[in-house]
Every structure is written in C-alpha cells, then in structure tokens.
Amino acid sequence: MGKTYVKKVMSPEQLLSEYPLPEAHKQLKAQRDEEIKKVFTGESDKFLVIIGPCSADNEDSVCDYIGRLAKVQDKVKDKILIIPRIYTNKPRTTGEGYKGIVHQPDPEKAPDLAEGLIAMRKMHLRSIAETHLFAADEMLYPENWPYLSDILSYVAIGARSVENQQHRLTASGIDIPCGMKNPTSGTYSIMLNSCIAAQGSHTFMYRGWEVKTDGNPYAHTILRGAVNKHDQSKPNYHYEDMIRLAEMYSKLNLKNPACIVDANHSNSNKCYYEQPRIVYEVLHNRNVSDEIKKLVKGVMIESYIEPGNQKIGDGVYGKSITDPCLGWDESEKLIYNIADRL
C-alpha cells in the first residue's frame, strides 16, 4: 500500500467540545466580525491590517507578539482594524520542510497531527483570551476548516489553492471574509473566477456529507504578485494594477468588490524589508484615486518579534523558521505610519 494509517485524529466536534470558545468570547467575536464585514461592505472606512508571522510556530512567542499588537490596536482603533495572522498550516512548494503547527506542534520533533490540532486550538484560544483579537489563517486544507470555524475572523485561499474546486466550494459556505489570492501566474481572471464561485451557492460532498452552501458575499481578491516563466517575481501592487482590477470588477456582478494587497511574497520578491515601502505606495494610490480607495480595503504584512528568519533549532525567540518577516520595531512604526497616512 502507498500509505499507512498512523492513528485516528479527533473530529472537529470533539476538539471544539474539549477546547471550547467561552461564551463571552463568542460575543466579542460576533462584534469584531461585524466590524470587519462593514469594511468590505463600505459601511466603515476603517483600514484592515492583517499582520503576523509567516507561520505560527510557537505558542508563547506568537501570543507575546499578538499581545503587542493588541496594545497598538487600542491606539489606532479609530482608523485601523488589526487582524493578527495565526497561520497554522504552511504550504510547501516542493512538499519539503516545516508544514506548520498542525503537522508538527514541536518543529524539532516528528509530525503528530493529533497533537497538532490540539496545539493549534489552544494557541488560538490563548491569544483570544489575552488580547480579544480574532485571527486570520490560510485555508490550506478545506477539510480542516471546521476545527477553526468558530474562532477565525478572516481566511485566505493561497496562490496554489485558488484554482482548486474544493477550496472554492468550501469558501462558499464560510460566513467571514475570505480572500482569494491571485495564482502564481498572476492571472486576474482566475482570482476573480474564484470569487464568483465562492459567492455562489453550491451542493457538493464534504467530510462524508452532501452539503449545500449559501454563498459568501465577502469573498474578495488578494494581490500578492506573480512569477513569470523565467521564475522572476512580477509585482502587482502598482497604481495601474489596481485600476485594472477595478475595471475587471466593474464588468462582473460580484457583491462587495474589494481587494487586500499582500506586501510580501512576489510583491516584494520575498525581500521582507521592502514591505513598508510597498504599503506606503498602496496608501499613496488610495489617496490619489477614489476608485482605488474604494477597492483596496487593507494590506497583509508578514511580521514577527525578530526580523528575518532562522533555521529550525537555532532557538531565537520570536524569529520566523519559514519566510523572513519584519521585526517588531519596524512593524509597530509601520502601523502608526499607516494610521497617519489614511
């Protein structure tokens, strides 16, 4: 046989029962979700800053980082809504390397998905309890969504998943904003087709059930740059890119046209230190074009306590073990500068 069944993991229902979201936090989440949704509908002119580590690899340092974000959020709450990134599944281009806390609750030990699900859930619940902020994660595996469905306020579909039918249909049954990244090729129509699919109603098979979804009116686009046939990064955060996206949106019957700009990945050519410059250009474009201001609802930034990245086992607290990130000092300054430029 090509695979071995190692051990059965608990169901989403079991995990949520053993590690429940307290009732008081459910009410806080409902309030926060409503605030975020109003940004996408245009009822609120606040700006979204989706920020945090490339991968959430350690509960203590991740919660420490989000605690710092919470203090900044209180100071910029009139202009900005901060959504912390707690990315618990890490896509790997070749399949090799650290795949996130769900796979390896301890990056230096062997994979253990049963314990990984618990570690993921406990980290989210601790972050919520300490900060009252509700996080974003990437939907790398659609079947994992029920393990997180009650605690996330934002979900993204990655560049390598956005064409996948199961991702699109699962997104159509989600009741929070869901961002569809442009594929690595950069093709806008694929990204927009994903929004059309996610906003529609569908019947399909999911986790052993025939299910019917209502459609997600908050499905939107994320510009993250592209890679050409020569493996060169091609950014798509410039004025002309946003105008082009706005024009394509205008020809479609999509609800709540919106875009988030990812300041890292192919937009920065993975030069993490370029993220502030890219964010400032996005803000400038919003300030000179009402069309872009209406379309671009926020930015996505990779940031941690220490700048750069490290190898697994190096042991630097709060430093990424996957893609390099902005450090805390630069990140704090960036958020305040965003607020000043809105």
mmCIF file of C-alpha atoms in Angstrom:
data_model
loop_
_atom_site.group_PDB
_atom_site.id
_atom_site.type_symbol
_atom_site.label_atom_id
_atom_site.label_comp_id
_atom_site.label_asym_id
_atom_site.label_seq_id
_atom_site.Cartn_x
_atom_site.Cartn_y
_atom_site.Cartn_z
ATOM 1 C CA MET A 1 0.000 0.000 0.000
ATOM 2 C CA GLY A 2 1.164 3.542 -0.769
ATOM 3 C CA LYS A 3 0.052 4.955 2.583
ATOM 4 C CA THR A 4 -0.133 3.882 6.196
ATOM 5 C CA TYR A 5 -2.965 4.825 8.559
ATOM 6 C CA VAL A 6 -0.998 6.027 11.589
ATOM 7 C CA LYS A 7 -3.766 6.921 14.050
ATOM 8 C CA LYS A 8 -7.229 8.401 14.026
ATOM 9 C CA VAL A 9 -7.462 12.078 14.918
ATOM 10 C CA MET A 10 -10.348 13.595 16.835
ATOM 11 C CA SER A 11 -13.279 15.052 14.938
ATOM 12 C CA PRO A 12 -13.939 18.794 14.826
ATOM 13 C CA GLU A 13 -16.893 18.257 17.147
ATOM 14 C CA GLN A 14 -14.658 16.530 19.703
ATOM 15 C CA LEU A 15 -11.974 19.197 19.536
ATOM 16 C CA LEU A 16 -14.454 22.067 19.929
ATOM 17 C CA SER A 17 -16.110 20.239 22.825
ATOM 18 C CA GLU A 18 -12.842 19.666 24.677
ATOM 19 C CA TYR A 19 -11.441 23.146 23.904
ATOM 20 C CA PRO A 20 -14.493 25.404 23.591
ATOM 21 C CA LEU A 21 -14.581 29.118 22.895
ATOM 22 C CA PRO A 22 -16.078 30.721 26.026
ATOM 23 C CA GLU A 23 -19.478 32.361 25.611
ATOM 24 C CA ALA A 24 -18.126 35.816 26.432
ATOM 25 C CA HIS A 25 -15.545 35.432 23.669
ATOM 26 C CA LYS A 26 -18.219 34.281 21.216
ATOM 27 C CA GLN A 27 -19.973 37.597 21.777
ATOM 28 C CA LEU A 28 -16.731 39.526 21.297
ATOM 29 C CA LYS A 29 -16.090 37.641 18.065
ATOM 30 C CA ALA A 30 -19.549 38.458 16.744
ATOM 31 C CA GLN A 31 -18.868 42.145 17.376
ATOM 32 C CA ARG A 32 -15.429 42.006 15.771
ATOM 33 C CA ASP A 33 -16.700 40.076 12.758
ATOM 34 C CA GLU A 34 -19.365 42.705 12.206
ATOM 35 C CA GLU A 35 -16.773 45.488 12.312
ATOM 36 C CA ILE A 36 -14.625 43.690 9.741
ATOM 37 C CA LYS A 37 -17.554 42.897 7.447
ATOM 38 C CA LYS A 38 -18.570 46.567 7.419
ATOM 39 C CA VAL A 39 -15.171 47.421 5.928
ATOM 40 C CA PHE A 40 -15.948 45.121 2.993
ATOM 41 C CA THR A 41 -19.480 46.429 2.512
ATOM 42 C CA GLY A 42 -18.281 50.033 2.590
ATOM 43 C CA GLU A 43 -20.250 50.892 5.726
ATOM 44 C CA SER A 44 -16.942 51.523 7.520
ATOM 45 C CA ASP A 45 -13.945 53.426 6.162
ATOM 46 C CA LYS A 46 -11.503 51.757 8.546
ATOM 47 C CA PHE A 47 -8.449 50.085 7.031
ATOM 48 C CA LEU A 48 -7.554 46.438 7.628
ATOM 49 C CA VAL A 49 -4.032 45.465 8.628
ATOM 50 C CA ILE A 50 -3.659 41.677 8.505
ATOM 51 C CA ILE A 51 -0.294 41.154 10.130
ATOM 52 C CA GLY A 52 1.748 38.475 11.821
ATOM 53 C CA PRO A 53 4.271 35.677 11.427
ATOM 54 C CA CYS A 54 4.697 33.737 8.210
ATOM 55 C CA SER A 55 3.914 30.651 10.287
ATOM 56 C CA ALA A 56 2.694 30.400 13.883
ATOM 57 C CA ASP A 57 5.369 28.035 15.150
ATOM 58 C CA ASN A 58 5.417 28.644 18.917
ATOM 59 C CA GLU A 59 2.540 29.464 21.261
ATOM 60 C CA ASP A 60 4.490 31.653 23.671
ATOM 61 C CA SER A 61 6.147 33.884 21.074
ATOM 62 C CA VAL A 62 3.027 34.111 18.905
ATOM 63 C CA CYS A 63 0.865 35.156 21.858
ATOM 64 C CA ASP A 64 3.567 37.580 23.012
ATOM 65 C CA TYR A 65 3.579 39.135 19.542
ATOM 66 C CA ILE A 66 -0.220 39.421 19.374
ATOM 67 C CA GLY A 67 -0.271 40.952 22.848
ATOM 68 C CA ARG A 68 1.950 43.713 21.461
ATOM 69 C CA LEU A 69 -0.413 44.126 18.518
ATOM 70 C CA ALA A 70 -3.362 44.500 20.886
ATOM 71 C CA LYS A 71 -1.734 47.491 22.586
ATOM 72 C CA VAL A 72 -1.161 49.144 19.216
ATOM 73 C CA GLN A 73 -4.720 48.351 18.124
ATOM 74 C CA ASP A 74 -6.070 50.315 21.059
ATOM 75 C CA LYS A 75 -4.125 53.396 19.906
ATOM 76 C CA VAL A 76 -5.223 53.231 16.231
ATOM 77 C CA LYS A 77 -8.748 51.868 16.672
ATOM 78 C CA ASP A 78 -10.385 54.934 15.095
ATOM 79 C CA LYS A 79 -8.696 54.244 11.749
ATOM 80 C CA ILE A 80 -7.411 50.658 11.660
ATOM 81 C CA LEU A 81 -8.693 47.181 12.406
ATOM 82 C CA ILE A 82 -5.828 44.797 13.104
ATOM 83 C CA ILE A 83 -6.315 41.125 12.265
ATOM 84 C CA PRO A 84 -3.409 39.033 13.573
ATOM 85 C CA ARG A 85 -2.069 36.268 11.368
ATOM 86 C CA ILE A 86 -2.051 32.894 13.125
ATOM 87 C CA TYR A 87 -1.070 30.738 10.174
ATOM 88 C CA THR A 88 -1.081 27.138 11.394
ATOM 89 C CA ASN A 89 -0.615 25.336 8.062
ATOM 90 C CA LYS A 90 2.331 26.200 5.838
ATOM 91 C CA PRO A 91 2.196 25.416 2.096
ATOM 92 C CA ARG A 92 5.451 23.996 0.775
ATOM 93 C CA THR A 93 6.240 24.311 -2.921
ATOM 94 C CA THR A 94 8.184 21.050 -3.048
ATOM 95 C CA GLY A 95 6.394 19.327 -0.169
ATOM 96 C CA GLU A 96 9.532 19.503 1.965
ATOM 97 C CA GLY A 97 10.097 21.468 5.163
ATOM 98 C CA TYR A 98 8.064 22.605 8.161
ATOM 99 C CA LYS A 99 4.348 22.409 7.354
ATOM 100 C CA GLY A 100 3.001 24.264 10.366
ATOM 101 C CA ILE A 101 1.982 23.623 13.935
ATOM 102 C CA VAL A 102 -0.863 21.311 12.887
ATOM 103 C CA HIS A 103 1.729 18.944 11.420
ATOM 104 C CA GLN A 104 4.476 19.490 13.973
ATOM 105 C CA PRO A 105 3.483 21.017 17.309
ATOM 106 C CA ASP A 106 7.210 20.895 18.036
ATOM 107 C CA PRO A 107 9.165 21.815 14.886
ATOM 108 C CA GLU A 108 12.163 19.820 16.139
ATOM 109 C CA LYS A 109 10.186 16.594 16.549
ATOM 110 C CA ALA A 110 8.366 14.233 14.222
ATOM 111 C CA PRO A 111 4.920 15.092 12.800
ATOM 112 C CA ASP A 112 1.946 14.446 15.109
ATOM 113 C CA LEU A 113 -1.305 15.736 13.631
ATOM 114 C CA ALA A 114 -3.461 14.544 16.523
ATOM 115 C CA GLU A 115 -1.445 16.665 18.956
ATOM 116 C CA GLY A 116 -1.044 19.388 16.340
ATOM 117 C CA LEU A 117 -4.771 20.039 16.154
ATOM 118 C CA ILE A 118 -4.855 20.478 19.928
ATOM 119 C CA ALA A 119 -1.806 22.766 19.897
ATOM 120 C CA MET A 120 -3.392 24.892 17.156
ATOM 121 C CA ARG A 121 -6.665 25.218 19.036
ATOM 122 C CA LYS A 122 -5.005 26.036 22.372
ATOM 123 C CA MET A 123 -2.842 28.748 20.783
ATOM 124 C CA HIS A 124 -5.857 30.448 19.224
ATOM 125 C CA LEU A 125 -7.863 30.292 22.451
ATOM 126 C CA ARG A 126 -4.975 31.704 24.499
ATOM 127 C CA SER A 127 -4.469 34.546 22.040
ATOM 128 C CA ILE A 128 -8.167 35.426 22.162
ATOM 129 C CA ALA A 129 -8.251 35.293 25.967
ATOM 130 C CA GLU A 130 -5.196 37.540 26.306
ATOM 131 C CA THR A 131 -5.902 40.069 23.539
ATOM 132 C CA HIS A 132 -9.569 39.858 22.448
ATOM 133 C CA LEU A 133 -8.294 39.885 18.860
ATOM 134 C CA PHE A 134 -9.511 37.254 16.407
ATOM 135 C CA ALA A 135 -7.147 35.925 13.823
ATOM 136 C CA ALA A 136 -6.654 35.150 10.156
ATOM 137 C CA ASP A 137 -5.423 31.818 8.829
ATOM 138 C CA GLU A 138 -4.890 30.262 5.425
ATOM 139 C CA MET A 139 -7.260 27.507 4.342
ATOM 140 C CA LEU A 140 -4.610 25.138 3.072
ATOM 141 C CA TYR A 141 -6.767 22.076 3.709
ATOM 142 C CA PRO A 142 -10.530 22.649 3.223
ATOM 143 C CA GLU A 143 -11.395 19.659 5.430
ATOM 144 C CA ASN A 144 -9.646 21.354 8.382
ATOM 145 C CA TRP A 145 -11.950 24.384 8.348
ATOM 146 C CA PRO A 146 -14.419 23.019 10.988
ATOM 147 C CA TYR A 147 -11.612 22.842 13.541
ATOM 148 C CA LEU A 148 -11.288 26.646 13.340
ATOM 149 C CA SER A 149 -14.661 27.847 12.087
ATOM 150 C CA ASP A 150 -15.736 29.390 15.410
ATOM 151 C CA ILE A 151 -12.514 31.299 16.150
ATOM 152 C CA LEU A 152 -11.280 32.874 12.898
ATOM 153 C CA SER A 153 -12.357 36.302 11.659
ATOM 154 C CA TYR A 154 -10.612 36.080 8.272
ATOM 155 C CA VAL A 155 -9.449 33.310 5.975
ATOM 156 C CA ALA A 156 -7.282 33.345 2.855
ATOM 157 C CA ILE A 157 -7.018 30.939 -0.059
ATOM 158 C CA GLY A 158 -3.422 30.718 -1.250
ATOM 159 C CA ALA A 159 -1.984 31.232 -4.707
ATOM 160 C CA ARG A 160 -1.546 27.488 -5.284
ATOM 161 C CA SER A 161 -5.026 26.595 -3.998
ATOM 162 C CA VAL A 162 -7.158 29.293 -5.598
ATOM 163 C CA GLU A 163 -7.973 27.236 -8.707
ATOM 164 C CA ASN A 164 -8.972 24.171 -6.691
ATOM 165 C CA GLN A 165 -12.675 23.302 -6.782
ATOM 166 C CA GLN A 166 -12.845 22.070 -3.192
ATOM 167 C CA HIS A 167 -11.315 25.288 -1.850
ATOM 168 C CA ARG A 168 -13.707 27.441 -3.855
ATOM 169 C CA LEU A 169 -16.803 25.493 -2.831
ATOM 170 C CA THR A 170 -15.793 25.287 0.826
ATOM 171 C CA ALA A 171 -15.265 29.058 0.830
ATOM 172 C CA SER A 172 -18.856 29.446 -0.363
ATOM 173 C CA GLY A 173 -20.027 28.067 2.982
ATOM 174 C CA ILE A 174 -17.910 30.358 5.173
ATOM 175 C CA ASP A 175 -19.541 33.294 6.976
ATOM 176 C CA ILE A 176 -16.462 35.514 7.355
ATOM 177 C CA PRO A 177 -14.430 37.420 4.738
ATOM 178 C CA CYS A 178 -12.429 35.084 2.538
ATOM 179 C CA GLY A 179 -9.572 36.414 0.406
ATOM 180 C CA MET A 180 -8.714 34.765 -2.917
ATOM 181 C CA LYS A 181 -5.079 35.319 -3.876
ATOM 182 C CA ASN A 182 -4.071 35.688 -7.474
ATOM 183 C CA PRO A 183 -2.380 32.475 -8.685
ATOM 184 C CA THR A 184 1.388 32.385 -9.036
ATOM 185 C CA SER A 185 0.902 33.079 -12.760
ATOM 186 C CA GLY A 186 -0.725 36.381 -11.777
ATOM 187 C CA THR A 187 -3.852 35.830 -13.880
ATOM 188 C CA TYR A 188 -6.603 38.114 -12.583
ATOM 189 C CA SER A 189 -9.440 36.178 -14.214
ATOM 190 C CA ILE A 190 -8.599 33.035 -12.226
ATOM 191 C CA MET A 191 -8.687 35.022 -8.986
ATOM 192 C CA LEU A 192 -11.996 36.664 -9.925
ATOM 193 C CA ASN A 193 -13.498 33.344 -11.038
ATOM 194 C CA SER A 194 -12.694 32.048 -7.567
ATOM 195 C CA CYS A 195 -14.654 34.955 -6.095
ATOM 196 C CA ILE A 196 -17.592 34.174 -8.372
ATOM 197 C CA ALA A 197 -17.521 30.547 -7.234
ATOM 198 C CA ALA A 198 -17.176 31.452 -3.548
ATOM 199 C CA GLN A 199 -20.049 33.928 -3.702
ATOM 200 C CA GLY A 200 -22.335 31.341 -5.307
ATOM 201 C CA SER A 201 -24.439 28.598 -3.734
ATOM 202 C CA HIS A 202 -23.288 25.006 -4.288
ATOM 203 C CA THR A 203 -24.109 21.403 -3.429
ATOM 204 C CA PHE A 204 -21.127 19.084 -3.016
ATOM 205 C CA MET A 205 -19.585 16.365 -0.852
ATOM 206 C CA TYR A 206 -17.731 17.490 2.256
ATOM 207 C CA ARG A 207 -16.374 15.353 5.096
ATOM 208 C CA GLY A 208 -18.708 12.478 4.228
ATOM 209 C CA TRP A 209 -21.820 14.634 3.823
ATOM 210 C CA GLU A 210 -23.767 16.090 0.941
ATOM 211 C CA VAL A 211 -23.826 19.779 1.827
ATOM 212 C CA LYS A 212 -25.410 22.899 0.381
ATOM 213 C CA THR A 213 -23.857 26.334 0.841
ATOM 214 C CA ASP A 214 -25.446 29.785 0.767
ATOM 215 C CA GLY A 215 -22.502 31.612 -0.835
ATOM 216 C CA ASN A 216 -20.087 34.030 0.791
ATOM 217 C CA PRO A 217 -20.786 37.683 -0.119
ATOM 218 C CA TYR A 218 -17.472 38.713 1.478
ATOM 219 C CA ALA A 219 -15.237 36.710 -0.881
ATOM 220 C CA HIS A 220 -12.711 39.135 -2.348
ATOM 221 C CA THR A 221 -9.314 39.355 -4.048
ATOM 222 C CA ILE A 222 -5.758 39.485 -2.717
ATOM 223 C CA LEU A 223 -2.944 40.797 -4.897
ATOM 224 C CA ARG A 224 0.290 39.025 -3.949
ATOM 225 C CA GLY A 225 2.452 39.442 -7.036
ATOM 226 C CA ALA A 226 3.241 36.850 -9.679
ATOM 227 C CA VAL A 227 6.069 34.761 -11.106
ATOM 228 C CA ASN A 228 6.758 34.721 -14.845
ATOM 229 C CA LYS A 229 8.006 31.802 -16.959
ATOM 230 C CA HIS A 230 11.581 32.722 -16.091
ATOM 231 C CA ASP A 231 10.806 32.456 -12.344
ATOM 232 C CA GLN A 232 11.118 36.209 -11.927
ATOM 233 C CA SER A 233 8.827 37.989 -9.474
ATOM 234 C CA LYS A 234 6.406 40.474 -11.002
ATOM 235 C CA PRO A 235 4.677 42.819 -8.506
ATOM 236 C CA ASN A 236 1.033 43.806 -8.900
ATOM 237 C CA TYR A 237 0.599 46.475 -6.200
ATOM 238 C CA HIS A 238 1.152 49.464 -8.502
ATOM 239 C CA TYR A 239 -1.468 52.049 -9.484
ATOM 240 C CA GLU A 240 -2.047 50.509 -12.909
ATOM 241 C CA ASP A 241 -2.555 47.039 -11.402
ATOM 242 C CA MET A 242 -5.270 48.282 -9.067
ATOM 243 C CA ILE A 243 -7.038 50.290 -11.759
ATOM 244 C CA ARG A 244 -7.043 47.216 -13.979
ATOM 245 C CA LEU A 245 -8.551 45.117 -11.193
ATOM 246 C CA ALA A 246 -11.211 47.777 -10.526
ATOM 247 C CA GLU A 247 -12.134 47.775 -14.218
ATOM 248 C CA MET A 248 -12.444 43.984 -14.269
ATOM 249 C CA TYR A 249 -14.589 44.060 -11.130
ATOM 250 C CA SER A 250 -16.880 46.635 -12.778
ATOM 251 C CA LYS A 251 -17.771 44.114 -15.507
ATOM 252 C CA LEU A 252 -18.821 41.436 -13.019
ATOM 253 C CA ASN A 253 -21.876 41.109 -10.826
ATOM 254 C CA LEU A 254 -19.926 40.475 -7.638
ATOM 255 C CA LYS A 255 -21.021 41.627 -4.203
ATOM 256 C CA ASN A 256 -18.771 43.927 -2.194
ATOM 257 C CA PRO A 257 -15.866 44.378 -4.654
ATOM 258 C CA ALA A 258 -12.727 44.545 -2.558
ATOM 259 C CA CYS A 259 -9.007 43.890 -2.575
ATOM 260 C CA ILE A 260 -6.302 43.295 0.012
ATOM 261 C CA VAL A 261 -2.687 43.882 -1.033
ATOM 262 C CA ASP A 262 -0.127 41.369 0.217
ATOM 263 C CA ALA A 263 3.079 43.349 0.705
ATOM 264 C CA ASN A 264 5.351 40.312 0.769
ATOM 265 C CA HIS A 265 5.710 37.200 -1.410
ATOM 266 C CA SER A 266 6.134 38.068 -5.089
ATOM 267 C CA ASN A 267 5.213 41.697 -4.497
ATOM 268 C CA SER A 268 8.414 42.144 -2.501
ATOM 269 C CA ASN A 269 10.397 39.434 -4.306
ATOM 270 C CA LYS A 270 10.495 37.921 -0.782
ATOM 271 C CA CYS A 271 12.603 40.869 0.403
ATOM 272 C CA TYR A 272 10.711 41.290 3.667
ATOM 273 C CA TYR A 273 12.264 44.688 4.429
ATOM 274 C CA GLU A 274 10.535 46.134 1.324
ATOM 275 C CA GLN A 275 7.089 45.703 2.886
ATOM 276 C CA PRO A 276 6.825 49.214 4.420
ATOM 277 C CA ARG A 277 7.733 50.838 1.095
ATOM 278 C CA ILE A 278 5.099 48.763 -0.695
ATOM 279 C CA VAL A 279 2.441 49.590 1.904
ATOM 280 C CA TYR A 280 3.206 53.305 1.575
ATOM 281 C CA GLU A 281 2.782 53.119 -2.195
ATOM 282 C CA VAL A 282 -0.577 51.386 -1.750
ATOM 283 C CA LEU A 283 -1.690 54.136 0.641
ATOM 284 C CA HIS A 284 -0.499 56.813 -1.790
ATOM 285 C CA ASN A 285 -2.523 55.208 -4.598
ATOM 286 C CA ARG A 286 -5.615 55.180 -2.386
ATOM 287 C CA ASN A 287 -5.144 58.844 -1.589
ATOM 288 C CA VAL A 288 -4.865 59.929 -5.239
ATOM 289 C CA SER A 289 -7.651 57.728 -6.633
ATOM 290 C CA ASP A 290 -11.168 57.437 -5.223
ATOM 291 C CA GLU A 291 -11.620 54.287 -7.309
ATOM 292 C CA ILE A 292 -8.617 52.618 -5.688
ATOM 293 C CA LYS A 293 -9.591 53.876 -2.235
ATOM 294 C CA LYS A 294 -12.994 52.277 -2.625
ATOM 295 C CA LEU A 295 -11.471 48.991 -3.814
ATOM 296 C CA VAL A 296 -8.436 48.470 -1.558
ATOM 297 C CA LYS A 297 -9.606 47.661 1.955
ATOM 298 C CA GLY A 298 -6.330 46.724 3.573
ATOM 299 C CA VAL A 299 -2.868 45.206 3.470
ATOM 300 C CA MET A 300 -1.295 41.931 4.517
ATOM 301 C CA ILE A 301 2.131 42.017 6.189
ATOM 302 C CA GLU A 302 4.476 39.278 7.422
ATOM 303 C CA SER A 303 5.916 40.323 10.769
ATOM 304 C CA TYR A 304 7.251 38.748 13.952
ATOM 305 C CA ILE A 305 9.229 39.813 17.027
ATOM 306 C CA GLU A 306 12.695 39.490 15.476
ATOM 307 C CA PRO A 307 13.439 40.425 11.849
ATOM 308 C CA GLY A 308 14.464 37.904 9.205
ATOM 309 C CA ASN A 309 14.311 34.151 9.647
ATOM 310 C CA GLN A 310 16.305 31.275 11.099
ATOM 311 C CA LYS A 311 16.808 27.556 10.689
ATOM 312 C CA ILE A 312 14.797 25.165 12.829
ATOM 313 C CA GLY A 313 16.771 24.571 16.009
ATOM 314 C CA ASP A 314 18.592 27.914 16.068
ATOM 315 C CA GLY A 315 16.462 28.861 19.052
ATOM 316 C CA VAL A 316 15.989 32.614 18.546
ATOM 317 C CA TYR A 317 12.752 33.596 20.336
ATOM 318 C CA GLY A 318 10.153 35.170 18.048
ATOM 319 C CA LYS A 319 12.082 34.705 14.802
ATOM 320 C CA SER A 320 10.479 33.023 11.787
ATOM 321 C CA ILE A 321 11.503 29.469 10.880
ATOM 322 C CA THR A 322 9.905 29.833 7.446
ATOM 323 C CA ASP A 323 9.874 33.015 5.322
ATOM 324 C CA PRO A 324 11.643 36.111 6.724
ATOM 325 C CA CYS A 325 9.476 38.706 8.470
ATOM 326 C CA LEU A 326 9.675 42.314 9.589
ATOM 327 C CA GLY A 327 10.758 42.719 13.198
ATOM 328 C CA TRP A 328 8.535 44.199 15.878
ATOM 329 C CA ASP A 329 10.091 47.667 15.990
ATOM 330 C CA GLU A 330 9.627 48.181 12.234
ATOM 331 C CA SER A 331 6.135 46.702 12.383
ATOM 332 C CA GLU A 332 4.942 48.942 15.203
ATOM 333 C CA LYS A 333 6.280 52.009 13.410
ATOM 334 C CA LEU A 334 4.626 50.865 10.170
ATOM 335 C CA ILE A 335 1.176 50.543 11.749
ATOM 336 C CA TYR A 336 1.374 54.036 13.244
ATOM 337 C CA ASN A 337 2.536 55.422 9.887
ATOM 338 C CA ILE A 338 -0.387 53.716 8.154
ATOM 339 C CA ALA A 339 -2.787 55.427 10.554
ATOM 340 C CA ASP A 340 -1.132 58.799 9.902
ATOM 341 C CA ARG A 341 -1.484 58.409 6.118
ATOM 342 C CA LEU A 342 -5.114 57.323 5.991
#
